[in-house]
Short mmCIF file of N, CA and C in Angstrom, two decimals:
data_model
loop_
_atom_site.label_atom_id
_atom_site.label_comp_id
_atom_site.label_asym_id
_atom_site.label_seq_id
_atom_site.Cartn_x
_atom_site.Cartn_y
_atom_site.Cartn_z
N ARG K 19 36.22 117.57 62.01
CA ARG K 19 35.86 116.63 61.19
C ARG K 19 36.51 116.72 59.74
N THR K 20 37.53 116.98 59.83
CA THR K 20 38.44 117.12 58.62
C THR K 20 39.59 116.26 58.70
N SER K 21 40.30 116.44 57.52
CA SER K 21 41.79 115.77 57.52
C SER K 21 42.83 116.60 56.84
N PRO K 22 44.03 116.22 57.08
CA PRO K 22 45.06 116.91 56.51
C PRO K 22 44.88 117.05 55.14
N ALA K 23 44.42 116.14 54.24
CA ALA K 23 44.21 115.99 52.75
C ALA K 23 43.13 117.21 52.47
N GLU K 24 42.09 117.27 53.19
CA GLU K 24 41.21 118.38 52.92
C GLU K 24 41.73 119.68 53.36
N VAL K 25 42.42 119.88 54.26
CA VAL K 25 43.23 121.09 54.44
C VAL K 25 44.05 121.53 53.44
N MET K 26 44.98 120.51 53.03
CA MET K 26 45.83 120.95 51.99
C MET K 26 45.08 121.32 50.52
N ARG K 27 43.96 120.63 50.38
CA ARG K 27 43.28 121.03 49.14
C ARG K 27 42.64 122.32 49.29
N ALA K 28 42.18 122.76 50.36
CA ALA K 28 41.81 124.18 50.74
C ALA K 28 42.98 125.18 50.54
N ARG K 29 44.10 124.84 51.18
CA ARG K 29 45.22 125.85 51.07
C ARG K 29 45.65 125.86 49.62
N LEU K 30 45.61 124.84 48.67
CA LEU K 30 45.92 124.98 47.33
C LEU K 30 45.01 125.87 46.58
N ILE K 31 43.83 126.07 46.94
CA ILE K 31 42.82 126.85 46.55
C ILE K 31 43.16 128.41 46.85
N VAL K 32 43.25 128.53 48.16
CA VAL K 32 43.19 129.84 48.86
C VAL K 32 44.56 130.55 48.84
N GLU K 33 45.76 129.83 49.21
CA GLU K 33 46.97 130.58 49.24
C GLU K 33 47.75 130.96 48.02
N PRO K 34 47.51 130.31 46.98
CA PRO K 34 48.14 130.82 45.68
C PRO K 34 47.53 132.23 45.15
N GLU K 35 46.18 132.49 45.66
CA GLU K 35 45.49 133.59 45.19
C GLU K 35 45.74 134.68 46.18
N ILE K 36 46.07 134.31 47.28
CA ILE K 36 46.59 135.31 48.46
C ILE K 36 47.93 135.81 47.98
N ALA K 37 48.74 134.94 47.51
CA ALA K 37 50.00 135.39 47.03
C ALA K 37 50.08 136.27 45.81
N ARG K 38 49.04 135.90 44.91
CA ARG K 38 48.82 136.64 43.74
C ARG K 38 48.51 138.12 44.12
N GLU K 39 47.69 138.23 45.13
CA GLU K 39 47.26 139.50 45.58
C GLU K 39 48.38 140.36 46.23
N ALA K 40 48.98 139.64 47.02
CA ALA K 40 50.31 140.31 47.79
C ALA K 40 51.14 140.74 46.69
N ALA K 41 51.29 140.02 45.59
CA ALA K 41 52.37 140.62 44.47
C ALA K 41 51.71 142.02 44.10
N LEU K 42 50.52 142.03 44.04
CA LEU K 42 50.02 143.40 43.68
C LEU K 42 49.88 144.59 44.67
N HIS K 43 49.77 144.16 45.86
CA HIS K 43 49.67 145.15 47.08
C HIS K 43 50.87 145.16 48.03
N ALA K 44 51.67 144.32 48.19
CA ALA K 44 52.75 144.36 49.02
C ALA K 44 53.63 145.76 49.16
N THR K 45 53.92 146.02 50.22
CA THR K 45 54.74 147.38 50.38
C THR K 45 56.25 146.91 50.43
N SER K 46 57.02 147.82 50.29
CA SER K 46 58.43 147.49 50.65
C SER K 46 58.76 147.00 52.10
N ALA K 47 58.08 147.45 53.08
CA ALA K 47 58.06 147.17 54.26
C ALA K 47 57.63 145.71 54.50
N ASP K 48 56.46 145.46 53.79
CA ASP K 48 56.00 143.82 53.85
C ASP K 48 57.16 142.99 53.29
N ILE K 49 57.57 143.50 52.26
CA ILE K 49 58.65 142.45 51.53
C ILE K 49 59.85 142.52 52.45
N ALA K 50 60.21 143.46 53.16
CA ALA K 50 61.46 143.35 53.87
C ALA K 50 61.14 142.61 55.18
N ALA K 51 59.83 142.51 55.62
CA ALA K 51 59.62 141.75 56.81
C ALA K 51 59.49 140.27 56.39
N MET K 52 59.02 139.98 55.01
CA MET K 52 59.13 138.66 54.80
C MET K 52 60.38 138.01 54.50
N ARG K 53 61.25 138.94 54.09
CA ARG K 53 62.81 138.55 54.00
C ARG K 53 63.40 138.24 55.26
N GLU K 54 63.02 139.16 56.29
CA GLU K 54 63.68 138.84 57.61
C GLU K 54 63.15 137.51 58.19
N THR K 55 61.84 137.32 58.06
CA THR K 55 61.33 136.00 58.57
C THR K 55 62.07 134.83 57.78
N ILE K 56 62.05 135.01 56.53
CA ILE K 56 62.92 133.81 55.75
C ILE K 56 64.34 133.56 56.37
N ALA K 57 64.98 134.55 56.71
CA ALA K 57 66.31 134.55 57.31
C ALA K 57 66.13 133.79 58.61
N GLY K 58 65.05 134.19 59.35
CA GLY K 58 64.90 133.52 60.74
C GLY K 58 64.59 132.18 60.43
N THR K 59 63.84 131.71 59.34
CA THR K 59 63.52 130.14 59.32
C THR K 59 64.86 129.38 59.05
N ARG K 60 65.82 130.02 58.26
CA ARG K 60 67.14 129.25 57.97
C ARG K 60 67.92 129.31 59.23
N ALA K 61 67.88 130.32 60.14
CA ALA K 61 68.59 130.37 61.42
C ALA K 61 67.82 129.44 62.63
N ALA K 62 66.96 129.02 62.44
CA ALA K 62 66.06 128.36 63.47
C ALA K 62 66.74 127.38 64.02
N ALA K 63 66.83 127.31 65.34
CA ALA K 63 67.58 126.48 66.25
C ALA K 63 66.70 125.18 66.53
N THR K 64 65.53 125.21 66.27
CA THR K 64 64.54 123.97 66.45
C THR K 64 63.43 124.05 65.50
N TRP K 65 62.88 122.86 65.43
CA TRP K 65 61.87 122.66 64.38
C TRP K 65 60.69 123.57 64.76
N ARG K 66 60.32 123.55 66.19
CA ARG K 66 59.16 124.42 66.61
C ARG K 66 59.46 125.81 66.20
N GLN K 67 60.59 126.39 66.37
CA GLN K 67 61.06 127.77 66.06
C GLN K 67 60.86 127.95 64.48
N TYR K 68 61.18 126.94 63.64
CA TYR K 68 61.16 127.00 62.34
C TYR K 68 59.55 127.13 61.81
N GLU K 69 58.88 126.25 62.79
CA GLU K 69 57.32 126.09 62.25
C GLU K 69 56.62 127.45 62.52
N ASN K 70 56.92 128.05 63.83
CA ASN K 70 56.38 129.43 64.11
C ASN K 70 56.76 130.50 62.94
N LEU K 71 57.96 130.29 62.62
CA LEU K 71 58.38 131.56 61.49
C LEU K 71 57.77 131.15 60.29
N ASP K 72 57.66 130.02 59.93
CA ASP K 72 57.05 129.43 58.56
C ASP K 72 55.63 129.88 58.64
N ASN K 73 54.94 129.72 59.63
CA ASN K 73 53.51 130.24 59.85
C ASN K 73 53.47 131.68 59.70
N LEU K 74 54.39 132.47 60.43
CA LEU K 74 54.26 133.81 60.30
C LEU K 74 54.58 134.28 59.01
N LEU K 75 55.56 133.75 58.12
CA LEU K 75 55.63 134.07 56.91
C LEU K 75 54.31 133.82 56.03
N HIS K 76 53.63 132.91 56.12
CA HIS K 76 52.54 132.79 55.33
C HIS K 76 51.44 133.69 55.77
N ARG K 77 51.44 134.11 57.11
CA ARG K 77 50.56 135.15 57.42
C ARG K 77 50.85 136.53 56.90
N GLN K 78 52.26 136.77 56.82
CA GLN K 78 52.69 137.93 56.33
C GLN K 78 52.33 138.33 54.87
N ILE K 79 52.22 137.19 54.11
CA ILE K 79 51.90 137.12 52.79
C ILE K 79 50.40 137.47 52.54
N ALA K 80 49.60 137.00 53.48
CA ALA K 80 48.18 136.95 53.55
C ALA K 80 47.99 138.57 53.90
N GLN K 81 48.70 139.13 54.92
CA GLN K 81 48.48 140.51 55.30
C GLN K 81 48.84 141.36 54.13
N ALA K 82 49.98 141.02 53.48
CA ALA K 82 50.39 141.97 52.25
C ALA K 82 49.45 141.99 51.08
N SER K 83 48.37 140.91 51.05
CA SER K 83 47.31 140.90 50.20
C SER K 83 46.56 142.35 50.20
N ARG K 84 46.30 142.84 51.48
CA ARG K 84 45.69 144.14 51.73
C ARG K 84 44.09 143.83 51.55
N ASN K 85 43.72 142.58 51.87
CA ASN K 85 42.32 142.17 51.66
C ASN K 85 41.95 141.48 53.06
N GLU K 86 41.14 142.09 53.70
CA GLU K 86 40.80 141.66 55.15
C GLU K 86 39.90 140.22 54.94
N VAL K 87 39.17 140.03 53.83
CA VAL K 87 38.48 138.80 53.64
C VAL K 87 39.44 137.69 53.49
N LEU K 88 40.41 137.97 52.70
CA LEU K 88 41.39 136.80 52.42
C LEU K 88 42.19 136.63 53.52
N LEU K 89 42.56 137.63 54.41
CA LEU K 89 43.31 137.44 55.74
C LEU K 89 42.46 136.54 56.61
N GLY K 90 40.99 136.92 56.72
CA GLY K 90 40.34 136.22 57.55
C GLY K 90 40.10 134.91 57.21
N LEU K 91 39.95 134.41 55.89
CA LEU K 91 39.97 133.04 55.21
C LEU K 91 41.39 132.34 55.62
N PHE K 92 42.42 133.00 55.45
CA PHE K 92 43.71 132.46 55.85
C PHE K 92 43.62 132.13 57.28
N ASP K 93 43.26 133.03 58.29
CA ASP K 93 43.36 132.73 59.55
C ASP K 93 42.60 131.71 59.94
N VAL K 94 41.31 131.41 59.48
CA VAL K 94 40.35 130.35 59.75
C VAL K 94 41.08 129.11 59.13
N LEU K 95 41.50 129.13 57.90
CA LEU K 95 42.12 127.85 57.43
C LEU K 95 43.35 127.47 58.14
N ASN K 96 44.26 128.49 58.63
CA ASN K 96 45.35 128.18 59.57
C ASN K 96 44.93 127.60 60.91
N ALA K 97 43.95 128.24 61.35
CA ALA K 97 43.41 127.66 62.68
C ALA K 97 43.01 126.22 62.54
N VAL K 98 42.26 125.74 61.36
CA VAL K 98 41.89 124.41 61.15
C VAL K 98 43.17 123.46 60.91
N ARG K 99 44.10 123.93 60.40
CA ARG K 99 45.42 123.21 60.01
C ARG K 99 46.12 122.92 61.35
N ARG K 100 46.00 123.89 62.35
CA ARG K 100 46.72 123.67 63.43
C ARG K 100 45.94 122.66 64.48
N THR K 101 44.71 122.40 64.18
CA THR K 101 44.11 121.53 64.98
C THR K 101 44.09 120.10 64.38
N VAL K 102 44.35 119.90 63.19
CA VAL K 102 44.38 118.65 62.60
C VAL K 102 45.64 117.88 62.73
N ALA K 103 45.62 116.64 63.01
CA ALA K 103 46.83 116.08 63.48
C ALA K 103 47.50 115.76 62.10
N TRP K 104 48.74 116.33 62.14
CA TRP K 104 49.57 116.57 60.92
C TRP K 104 50.82 115.33 61.09
N GLY K 105 51.09 114.71 59.98
CA GLY K 105 52.27 114.15 59.76
C GLY K 105 53.57 115.21 60.01
N ARG K 106 54.61 114.74 60.03
CA ARG K 106 55.83 115.81 60.21
C ARG K 106 56.81 115.91 58.92
N LEU K 107 57.14 116.95 58.56
CA LEU K 107 58.23 117.16 57.60
C LEU K 107 59.51 116.81 58.29
N ARG K 108 59.61 116.75 59.44
CA ARG K 108 60.82 116.76 60.24
C ARG K 108 61.65 115.61 59.94
N SER K 109 62.96 115.48 59.78
CA SER K 109 63.73 114.47 59.78
C SER K 109 64.19 114.23 61.28
N ASP K 110 65.24 113.57 61.40
CA ASP K 110 65.62 113.10 62.77
C ASP K 110 66.48 114.30 63.41
N GLY K 111 66.69 115.33 62.62
CA GLY K 111 67.55 116.33 63.27
C GLY K 111 66.70 117.23 64.18
N ALA K 112 67.37 118.02 64.99
CA ALA K 112 66.79 118.87 65.88
C ALA K 112 66.29 120.25 65.32
N HIS K 113 66.63 120.48 64.07
CA HIS K 113 66.19 121.58 63.35
C HIS K 113 66.27 121.39 61.79
N PRO K 114 65.73 122.20 61.12
CA PRO K 114 65.64 121.98 59.76
C PRO K 114 66.98 121.89 58.91
N PRO K 115 67.23 120.82 58.16
CA PRO K 115 68.62 120.95 57.38
C PRO K 115 68.93 122.07 56.58
N ALA K 116 69.96 122.26 56.28
CA ALA K 116 70.43 123.64 55.45
C ALA K 116 69.84 123.52 54.02
N ASP K 117 69.38 122.36 53.53
CA ASP K 117 68.74 122.04 52.43
C ASP K 117 67.25 121.97 52.31
N HIS K 118 66.62 122.28 53.38
CA HIS K 118 65.24 122.11 53.55
C HIS K 118 64.39 122.73 52.46
N HIS K 119 63.62 122.03 51.86
CA HIS K 119 62.81 122.40 50.52
C HIS K 119 62.24 123.59 50.70
N SER K 120 61.59 123.84 51.83
CA SER K 120 60.78 125.27 51.93
C SER K 120 61.61 126.50 51.96
N PHE K 121 62.96 126.40 52.27
CA PHE K 121 63.77 127.70 52.12
C PHE K 121 63.78 128.19 50.58
N THR K 122 64.10 127.23 49.63
CA THR K 122 64.08 127.70 48.42
C THR K 122 62.77 128.06 47.91
N ASP K 123 61.76 127.35 48.22
CA ASP K 123 60.27 127.65 47.89
C ASP K 123 59.96 129.08 48.36
N HIS K 124 60.42 129.30 49.69
CA HIS K 124 59.77 130.64 50.17
C HIS K 124 60.61 131.69 49.51
N ASP K 125 61.78 131.40 49.08
CA ASP K 125 62.61 132.47 48.48
C ASP K 125 61.85 132.96 46.98
N HIS K 126 61.43 131.81 46.42
CA HIS K 126 60.65 132.05 45.18
C HIS K 126 59.49 132.76 45.09
N ILE K 127 58.81 132.53 46.21
CA ILE K 127 57.53 133.23 46.49
C ILE K 127 57.60 134.66 46.72
N VAL K 128 58.49 134.94 47.65
CA VAL K 128 58.84 136.33 48.09
C VAL K 128 59.53 137.15 46.93
N ARG K 129 60.31 136.35 46.17
CA ARG K 129 60.85 137.08 45.00
C ARG K 129 59.81 137.46 44.01
N ALA K 130 58.90 136.59 43.60
CA ALA K 130 57.79 136.89 42.84
C ALA K 130 56.98 138.11 43.35
N ILE K 131 56.73 137.96 44.66
CA ILE K 131 55.71 139.21 45.21
C ILE K 131 56.60 140.44 45.03
N ALA K 132 57.88 140.41 45.51
CA ALA K 132 58.85 141.73 45.27
C ALA K 132 58.87 142.18 43.82
N GLU K 133 58.69 141.42 42.91
CA GLU K 133 58.91 141.68 41.56
C GLU K 133 57.45 141.94 40.89
N ARG K 134 56.48 141.95 41.77
CA ARG K 134 55.02 142.14 41.44
C ARG K 134 54.56 141.18 40.27
N ASP K 135 55.15 140.03 40.31
CA ASP K 135 54.90 139.04 39.30
C ASP K 135 53.50 138.21 39.87
N MET K 136 52.38 138.55 39.69
CA MET K 136 51.16 137.95 40.23
C MET K 136 51.20 136.69 39.78
N SER K 137 51.36 135.96 38.62
CA SER K 137 51.29 134.80 38.24
C SER K 137 52.41 133.77 38.77
N GLY K 138 53.52 134.53 38.93
CA GLY K 138 54.64 133.84 39.39
C GLY K 138 54.57 133.59 40.88
N ALA K 139 54.03 134.52 41.53
CA ALA K 139 53.81 134.35 43.05
C ALA K 139 52.67 133.14 43.23
N ALA K 140 51.71 133.11 42.42
CA ALA K 140 50.66 132.19 42.60
C ALA K 140 51.17 130.90 42.29
N ALA K 141 52.02 130.78 41.11
CA ALA K 141 52.52 129.63 40.88
C ALA K 141 53.71 128.95 41.93
N ALA K 142 54.44 129.86 42.30
CA ALA K 142 55.57 129.54 43.28
C ALA K 142 54.80 129.07 44.74
N MET K 143 53.66 129.82 45.12
CA MET K 143 52.78 129.28 46.22
C MET K 143 52.32 127.85 45.88
N ARG K 144 51.69 127.74 44.85
CA ARG K 144 51.07 126.37 44.43
C ARG K 144 52.19 125.32 44.40
N LEU K 145 53.33 125.55 43.75
CA LEU K 145 54.29 124.56 43.88
C LEU K 145 54.85 124.28 45.21
N HIS K 146 55.13 125.27 46.12
CA HIS K 146 55.37 125.07 47.48
C HIS K 146 54.36 124.10 48.13
N LEU K 147 53.14 124.36 48.25
CA LEU K 147 52.10 123.59 48.73
C LEU K 147 52.01 122.35 48.31
N GLN K 148 52.24 122.12 46.95
CA GLN K 148 52.16 120.76 46.55
C GLN K 148 53.40 119.97 47.17
N GLN K 149 54.47 120.46 47.18
CA GLN K 149 55.75 119.85 47.89
C GLN K 149 55.21 119.50 49.28
N VAL K 150 54.72 120.46 49.95
CA VAL K 150 54.22 120.11 51.52
C VAL K 150 53.38 119.01 51.35
N GLU K 151 52.39 118.99 50.51
CA GLU K 151 51.43 118.04 50.50
C GLU K 151 51.94 116.65 50.36
N ARG K 152 52.83 116.43 49.26
CA ARG K 152 53.60 115.34 49.09
C ARG K 152 54.40 114.81 50.32
N ARG K 153 54.87 115.63 50.93
CA ARG K 153 55.56 115.13 52.15
C ARG K 153 54.69 114.78 53.41
N LEU K 154 53.61 115.52 53.47
CA LEU K 154 52.85 115.32 54.60
C LEU K 154 51.74 114.15 54.51
N ILE K 155 51.31 113.95 53.29
CA ILE K 155 50.08 113.05 53.20
C ILE K 155 50.63 111.82 52.25
N PRO K 156 50.58 110.56 52.90
CA PRO K 156 50.97 109.44 52.11
C PRO K 156 50.39 109.37 50.72
N LEU K 157 50.98 108.89 49.66
CA LEU K 157 50.51 108.66 48.41
C LEU K 157 49.11 108.00 48.41
N GLY K 158 47.99 108.55 47.86
CA GLY K 158 46.88 107.75 47.71
C GLY K 158 45.87 108.58 48.71
N GLN K 159 46.36 109.15 49.87
CA GLN K 159 45.23 109.67 50.81
C GLN K 159 45.00 111.13 50.26
N ALA K 160 45.96 111.76 49.51
CA ALA K 160 45.48 113.09 49.16
C ALA K 160 44.27 113.14 48.22
N ALA K 161 44.03 112.05 47.50
CA ALA K 161 42.73 112.02 46.61
C ALA K 161 41.51 111.67 47.43
N GLU K 162 41.67 111.28 48.66
CA GLU K 162 40.34 110.86 49.45
C GLU K 162 39.43 112.00 49.80
#
């Protein structure tokens, strides 16, 4: 009984704060795993592979928050997101183009986390999700 617009509003509330916490608590192993996942998204041979790795990256950030409540909220929100009928960011290609917007967004998020820049991590995640929202939800629907 929800919509992509509601899910995006919830993500915009929760995920930037998760990224903020990840910047405080992430280990070097967490950051290395995030960077490996980012490399995988760039090398993805299909959109499905990209989406699975994108999902993994966002969950790795939640895990790096070292807060089981935030991780649980992320998992519930992600489960709802996966059940809602989404528009697609996909172009006509079989896989994400080399200049896919999320690549740079993800780099900025993980860089801020690695630099322990809590505000920067939250801001980078917020900007990323706002860009995703603009691509997924037609203008006017986001405010519904």
